[in-house]
Amino acid sequence: VGGKSLEEAVKAAEAVEREGVHAILDLLGELVRTEEEARAFQRGLLDLVWALAGNPCPNYISVNLNQHPVHLGQCVWLAPAP
């Protein structure tokens, strides 16, 4: 775990990238069960993407499909964030 906050994780990824090692960032959270949890995860993932957008280092993000609420019968991830 590179950090407990977005800022800590990005700094840790930048540090290893300077050493020539590629970092993969993962927003932890397993088995999203409700639309509220899905929306919170969506906001966190979008924050991560935007935090890396201006970063000159290669940017890799891991997404676990268990974080996608397919059982809710709708594609919550792809809907606009409220």
mmCIF file of N, CA and C in Angstrom:
data_model
loop_
_atom_site.group_PDB
_atom_site.id
_atom_site.type_symbol
_atom_site.label_atom_id
_atom_site.label_comp_id
_atom_site.label_asym_id
_atom_site.label_seq_id
_atom_site.Cartn_x
_atom_site.Cartn_y
_atom_site.Cartn_z
ATOM 1 N N VAL A 1 0.856 -1.174 0.000
ATOM 2 C CA VAL A 1 0.000 0.000 0.000
ATOM 3 C C VAL A 1 0.900 1.234 0.000
ATOM 4 N N GLY A 2 0.735 2.038 -1.023
ATOM 5 C CA GLY A 2 1.590 3.212 -1.188
ATOM 6 C C GLY A 2 1.133 4.413 -0.382
ATOM 7 N N GLY A 3 -0.072 4.383 0.130
ATOM 8 C CA GLY A 3 -0.565 5.507 0.908
ATOM 9 C C GLY A 3 -2.015 5.311 1.289
ATOM 10 N N LYS A 4 -2.422 6.020 2.314
ATOM 11 C CA LYS A 4 -3.809 5.941 2.774
ATOM 12 C C LYS A 4 -4.679 7.006 2.124
ATOM 13 N N SER A 5 -4.048 7.947 1.456
ATOM 14 C CA SER A 5 -4.804 8.995 0.764
ATOM 15 C C SER A 5 -4.356 9.033 -0.692
ATOM 16 N N LEU A 6 -5.146 9.686 -1.510
ATOM 17 C CA LEU A 6 -4.814 9.831 -2.922
ATOM 18 C C LEU A 6 -3.467 10.528 -3.090
ATOM 19 N N GLU A 7 -3.256 11.579 -2.322
ATOM 20 C CA GLU A 7 -2.014 12.338 -2.436
ATOM 21 C C GLU A 7 -0.803 11.480 -2.065
ATOM 22 N N GLU A 8 -0.912 10.693 -0.995
ATOM 23 C CA GLU A 8 0.190 9.814 -0.580
ATOM 24 C C GLU A 8 0.479 8.763 -1.643
ATOM 25 N N ALA A 9 -0.553 8.191 -2.216
ATOM 26 C CA ALA A 9 -0.372 7.146 -3.225
ATOM 27 C C ALA A 9 0.289 7.698 -4.484
ATOM 28 N N VAL A 10 -0.129 8.878 -4.927
ATOM 29 C CA VAL A 10 0.473 9.485 -6.121
ATOM 30 C C VAL A 10 1.941 9.810 -5.861
ATOM 31 N N LYS A 11 2.255 10.347 -4.702
ATOM 32 C CA LYS A 11 3.654 10.640 -4.365
ATOM 33 C C LYS A 11 4.491 9.362 -4.329
ATOM 34 N N ALA A 12 3.943 8.289 -3.754
ATOM 35 C CA ALA A 12 4.667 7.016 -3.699
ATOM 36 C C ALA A 12 4.892 6.466 -5.104
ATOM 37 N N ALA A 13 3.888 6.559 -5.962
ATOM 38 C CA ALA A 13 4.024 6.093 -7.347
ATOM 39 C C ALA A 13 5.081 6.910 -8.088
ATOM 40 N N GLU A 14 5.071 8.210 -7.905
ATOM 41 C CA GLU A 14 6.075 9.063 -8.544
ATOM 42 C C GLU A 14 7.476 8.701 -8.074
ATOM 43 N N ALA A 15 7.627 8.380 -6.785
ATOM 44 C CA ALA A 15 8.943 8.034 -6.239
ATOM 45 C C ALA A 15 9.490 6.760 -6.872
ATOM 46 N N VAL A 16 8.658 5.729 -6.996
ATOM 47 C CA VAL A 16 9.167 4.493 -7.602
ATOM 48 C C VAL A 16 9.383 4.648 -9.099
ATOM 49 N N GLU A 17 8.566 5.476 -9.739
ATOM 50 C CA GLU A 17 8.768 5.747 -11.167
ATOM 51 C C GLU A 17 10.128 6.407 -11.405
ATOM 52 N N ARG A 18 10.543 7.294 -10.504
ATOM 53 C CA ARG A 18 11.858 7.934 -10.634
ATOM 54 C C ARG A 18 12.989 6.915 -10.534
ATOM 55 N N GLU A 19 12.719 5.794 -9.869
ATOM 56 C CA GLU A 19 13.703 4.716 -9.734
ATOM 57 C C GLU A 19 13.633 3.739 -10.909
ATOM 58 N N GLY A 20 12.741 4.001 -11.850
ATOM 59 C CA GLY A 20 12.620 3.141 -13.022
ATOM 60 C C GLY A 20 11.666 1.967 -12.852
ATOM 61 N N VAL A 21 10.858 1.998 -11.810
ATOM 62 C CA VAL A 21 9.895 0.931 -11.561
ATOM 63 C C VAL A 21 8.492 1.488 -11.805
ATOM 64 N N HIS A 22 7.723 0.789 -12.627
ATOM 65 C CA HIS A 22 6.362 1.250 -12.888
ATOM 66 C C HIS A 22 5.440 0.888 -11.735
ATOM 67 N N ALA A 23 4.607 1.829 -11.346
ATOM 68 C CA ALA A 23 3.653 1.624 -10.254
ATOM 69 C C ALA A 23 2.263 1.401 -10.844
ATOM 70 N N ILE A 24 1.495 0.586 -10.176
ATOM 71 C CA ILE A 24 0.089 0.377 -10.525
ATOM 72 C C ILE A 24 -0.734 0.842 -9.326
ATOM 73 N N LEU A 25 -1.636 1.766 -9.565
ATOM 74 C CA LEU A 25 -2.482 2.270 -8.483
ATOM 75 C C LEU A 25 -3.826 1.550 -8.507
ATOM 76 N N ASP A 26 -4.278 1.197 -7.333
ATOM 77 C CA ASP A 26 -5.513 0.442 -7.172
ATOM 78 C C ASP A 26 -6.331 1.102 -6.064
ATOM 79 N N LEU A 27 -7.559 1.418 -6.370
ATOM 80 C CA LEU A 27 -8.462 1.951 -5.359
ATOM 81 C C LEU A 27 -9.101 0.757 -4.670
ATOM 82 N N LEU A 28 -8.714 0.513 -3.427
ATOM 83 C CA LEU A 28 -9.169 -0.678 -2.717
ATOM 84 C C LEU A 28 -10.644 -0.589 -2.352
ATOM 85 N N GLY A 29 -11.281 -1.722 -2.360
ATOM 86 C CA GLY A 29 -12.692 -1.823 -2.018
ATOM 87 C C GLY A 29 -13.289 -2.984 -2.776
ATOM 88 N N GLU A 30 -13.737 -3.963 -2.065
ATOM 89 C CA GLU A 30 -14.238 -5.174 -2.706
ATOM 90 C C GLU A 30 -15.749 -5.291 -2.555
ATOM 91 N N LEU A 31 -16.339 -5.924 -3.532
ATOM 92 C CA LEU A 31 -17.747 -6.279 -3.533
ATOM 93 C C LEU A 31 -18.672 -5.105 -3.191
ATOM 94 N N VAL A 32 -18.795 -4.217 -4.139
ATOM 95 C CA VAL A 32 -19.732 -3.105 -4.016
ATOM 96 C C VAL A 32 -21.141 -3.684 -3.996
ATOM 97 N N ARG A 33 -21.929 -3.314 -3.003
ATOM 98 C CA ARG A 33 -23.251 -3.922 -2.824
ATOM 99 C C ARG A 33 -24.415 -2.980 -3.104
ATOM 100 N N THR A 34 -24.198 -1.687 -2.980
ATOM 101 C CA THR A 34 -25.305 -0.746 -3.133
ATOM 102 C C THR A 34 -24.936 0.321 -4.153
ATOM 103 N N GLU A 35 -25.955 1.024 -4.634
ATOM 104 C CA GLU A 35 -25.688 2.111 -5.569
ATOM 105 C C GLU A 35 -24.861 3.196 -4.891
ATOM 106 N N GLU A 36 -25.112 3.449 -3.620
ATOM 107 C CA GLU A 36 -24.338 4.456 -2.880
ATOM 108 C C GLU A 36 -22.848 4.081 -2.851
ATOM 109 N N GLU A 37 -22.538 2.825 -2.580
ATOM 110 C CA GLU A 37 -21.148 2.367 -2.577
ATOM 111 C C GLU A 37 -20.548 2.485 -3.977
ATOM 112 N N ALA A 38 -21.352 2.151 -4.998
ATOM 113 C CA ALA A 38 -20.882 2.252 -6.380
ATOM 114 C C ALA A 38 -20.567 3.695 -6.747
ATOM 115 N N ARG A 39 -21.436 4.607 -6.350
ATOM 116 C CA ARG A 39 -21.200 6.037 -6.634
ATOM 117 C C ARG A 39 -19.942 6.534 -5.912
ATOM 118 N N ALA A 40 -19.744 6.105 -4.672
ATOM 119 C CA ALA A 40 -18.550 6.510 -3.920
ATOM 120 C C ALA A 40 -17.290 5.980 -4.600
ATOM 121 N N PHE A 41 -17.338 4.734 -5.058
ATOM 122 C CA PHE A 41 -16.198 4.172 -5.754
ATOM 123 C C PHE A 41 -15.956 4.910 -7.067
ATOM 124 N N GLN A 42 -17.034 5.227 -7.786
ATOM 125 C CA GLN A 42 -16.924 5.965 -9.038
ATOM 126 C C GLN A 42 -16.231 7.315 -8.812
ATOM 127 N N ARG A 43 -16.635 8.028 -7.762
ATOM 128 C CA ARG A 43 -16.014 9.327 -7.458
ATOM 129 C C ARG A 43 -14.534 9.148 -7.133
ATOM 130 N N GLY A 44 -14.203 8.114 -6.348
ATOM 131 C CA GLY A 44 -12.809 7.863 -6.002
ATOM 132 C C GLY A 44 -11.968 7.527 -7.218
ATOM 133 N N LEU A 45 -12.521 6.718 -8.118
ATOM 134 C CA LEU A 45 -11.788 6.348 -9.327
ATOM 135 C C LEU A 45 -11.587 7.560 -10.230
ATOM 136 N N LEU A 46 -12.615 8.382 -10.374
ATOM 137 C CA LEU A 46 -12.476 9.592 -11.190
ATOM 138 C C LEU A 46 -11.461 10.562 -10.576
ATOM 139 N N ASP A 47 -11.455 10.683 -9.253
ATOM 140 C CA ASP A 47 -10.449 11.519 -8.581
ATOM 141 C C ASP A 47 -9.045 11.009 -8.886
ATOM 142 N N LEU A 48 -8.874 9.684 -8.870
ATOM 143 C CA LEU A 48 -7.572 9.085 -9.176
ATOM 144 C C LEU A 48 -7.162 9.382 -10.612
ATOM 145 N N VAL A 49 -8.074 9.212 -11.543
ATOM 146 C CA VAL A 49 -7.777 9.491 -12.953
ATOM 147 C C VAL A 49 -7.374 10.956 -13.132
ATOM 148 N N TRP A 50 -8.118 11.864 -12.538
ATOM 149 C CA TRP A 50 -7.800 13.294 -12.672
ATOM 150 C C TRP A 50 -6.480 13.642 -11.995
ATOM 151 N N ALA A 51 -6.169 12.992 -10.880
ATOM 152 C CA ALA A 51 -4.903 13.249 -10.191
ATOM 153 C C ALA A 51 -3.715 12.827 -11.052
ATOM 154 N N LEU A 52 -3.908 11.805 -11.868
ATOM 155 C CA LEU A 52 -2.820 11.315 -12.717
ATOM 156 C C LEU A 52 -2.776 11.980 -14.085
ATOM 157 N N ALA A 53 -3.803 12.719 -14.434
ATOM 158 C CA ALA A 53 -3.929 13.281 -15.779
ATOM 159 C C ALA A 53 -2.743 14.149 -16.180
ATOM 160 N N GLY A 54 -2.211 14.931 -15.276
ATOM 161 C CA GLY A 54 -1.100 15.814 -15.609
ATOM 162 C C GLY A 54 0.260 15.237 -15.258
ATOM 163 N N ASN A 55 0.278 13.985 -14.837
ATOM 164 C CA ASN A 55 1.505 13.345 -14.396
ATOM 165 C C ASN A 55 2.313 12.870 -15.598
ATOM 166 N N PRO A 56 3.595 13.248 -15.699
ATOM 167 C CA PRO A 56 4.391 12.829 -16.851
ATOM 168 C C PRO A 56 4.801 11.352 -16.811
ATOM 169 N N CYS A 57 4.701 10.717 -15.669
ATOM 170 C CA CYS A 57 5.084 9.303 -15.549
ATOM 171 C C CYS A 57 4.016 8.430 -16.202
ATOM 172 N N PRO A 58 4.396 7.217 -16.611
ATOM 173 C CA PRO A 58 3.351 6.287 -17.071
ATOM 174 C C PRO A 58 2.351 6.067 -15.941
ATOM 175 N N ASN A 59 1.099 6.003 -16.286
ATOM 176 C CA ASN A 59 0.048 5.869 -15.274
ATOM 177 C C ASN A 59 -0.729 4.587 -15.506
ATOM 178 N N TYR A 60 -0.730 3.725 -14.504
ATOM 179 C CA TYR A 60 -1.446 2.464 -14.577
ATOM 180 C C TYR A 60 -2.421 2.396 -13.408
ATOM 181 N N ILE A 61 -3.667 2.050 -13.717
ATOM 182 C CA ILE A 61 -4.689 1.919 -12.685
ATOM 183 C C ILE A 61 -5.282 0.525 -12.798
ATOM 184 N N SER A 62 -5.379 -0.157 -11.676
ATOM 185 C CA SER A 62 -5.988 -1.483 -11.628
ATOM 186 C C SER A 62 -7.425 -1.344 -11.146
ATOM 187 N N VAL A 63 -8.342 -1.973 -11.856
ATOM 188 C CA VAL A 63 -9.746 -1.959 -11.449
ATOM 189 C C VAL A 63 -10.198 -3.403 -11.284
ATOM 190 N N ASN A 64 -10.727 -3.723 -10.123
ATOM 191 C CA ASN A 64 -11.219 -5.059 -9.823
ATOM 192 C C ASN A 64 -12.692 -5.125 -10.209
ATOM 193 N N LEU A 65 -13.053 -6.101 -11.002
ATOM 194 C CA LEU A 65 -14.444 -6.187 -11.455
ATOM 195 C C LEU A 65 -15.429 -6.452 -10.327
ATOM 196 N N ASN A 66 -14.953 -6.904 -9.163
ATOM 197 C CA ASN A 66 -15.845 -7.053 -8.011
ATOM 198 C C ASN A 66 -16.337 -5.702 -7.512
ATOM 199 N N GLN A 67 -15.705 -4.636 -7.949
ATOM 200 C CA GLN A 67 -16.108 -3.301 -7.544
ATOM 201 C C GLN A 67 -17.213 -2.754 -8.439
ATOM 202 N N HIS A 68 -17.598 -3.518 -9.444
ATOM 203 C CA HIS A 68 -18.653 -3.099 -10.365
ATOM 204 C C HIS A 68 -19.965 -3.764 -9.964
ATOM 205 N N PRO A 69 -20.992 -2.990 -9.670
ATOM 206 C CA PRO A 69 -22.241 -3.542 -9.131
ATOM 207 C C PRO A 69 -23.177 -4.102 -10.197
ATOM 208 N N VAL A 70 -22.745 -5.136 -10.914
ATOM 209 C CA VAL A 70 -23.599 -5.690 -11.970
ATOM 210 C C VAL A 70 -24.912 -6.234 -11.423
ATOM 211 N N HIS A 71 -24.905 -6.635 -10.177
ATOM 212 C CA HIS A 71 -26.116 -7.196 -9.578
ATOM 213 C C HIS A 71 -27.198 -6.148 -9.329
ATOM 214 N N LEU A 72 -26.865 -4.862 -9.482
ATOM 215 C CA LEU A 72 -27.873 -3.819 -9.278
ATOM 216 C C LEU A 72 -28.770 -3.656 -10.497
ATOM 217 N N GLY A 73 -28.435 -4.361 -11.584
ATOM 218 C CA GLY A 73 -29.278 -4.336 -12.768
ATOM 219 C C GLY A 73 -29.114 -3.081 -13.606
ATOM 220 N N GLN A 74 -28.081 -2.331 -13.342
ATOM 221 C CA GLN A 74 -27.833 -1.139 -14.142
ATOM 222 C C GLN A 74 -26.351 -0.845 -14.161
ATOM 223 N N CYS A 75 -25.931 -0.061 -15.108
ATOM 224 C CA CYS A 75 -24.515 0.267 -15.204
ATOM 225 C C CYS A 75 -24.259 1.566 -14.449
ATOM 226 N N VAL A 76 -24.140 1.480 -13.153
ATOM 227 C CA VAL A 76 -23.974 2.656 -12.293
ATOM 228 C C VAL A 76 -22.666 3.366 -12.604
ATOM 229 N N TRP A 77 -21.623 2.594 -12.898
ATOM 230 C CA TRP A 77 -20.315 3.200 -13.155
ATOM 231 C C TRP A 77 -20.345 4.178 -14.305
ATOM 232 N N LEU A 78 -21.064 3.828 -15.357
ATOM 233 C CA LEU A 78 -21.026 4.641 -16.563
ATOM 234 C C LEU A 78 -21.995 5.805 -16.534
ATOM 235 N N ALA A 79 -22.897 5.803 -15.585
ATOM 236 C CA ALA A 79 -23.838 6.909 -15.460
ATOM 237 C C ALA A 79 -23.099 8.124 -14.894
ATOM 238 N N PRO A 80 -23.500 9.326 -15.258
ATOM 239 C CA PRO A 80 -22.847 10.511 -14.721
ATOM 240 C C PRO A 80 -22.876 10.538 -13.198
ATOM 241 N N ALA A 81 -21.762 10.943 -12.611
ATOM 242 C CA ALA A 81 -21.704 11.065 -11.160
ATOM 243 C C ALA A 81 -22.599 12.211 -10.714
ATOM 244 N N PRO A 82 -23.351 12.015 -9.628
ATOM 245 C CA PRO A 82 -24.230 13.089 -9.147
ATOM 246 C C PRO A 82 -23.441 14.255 -8.575
#
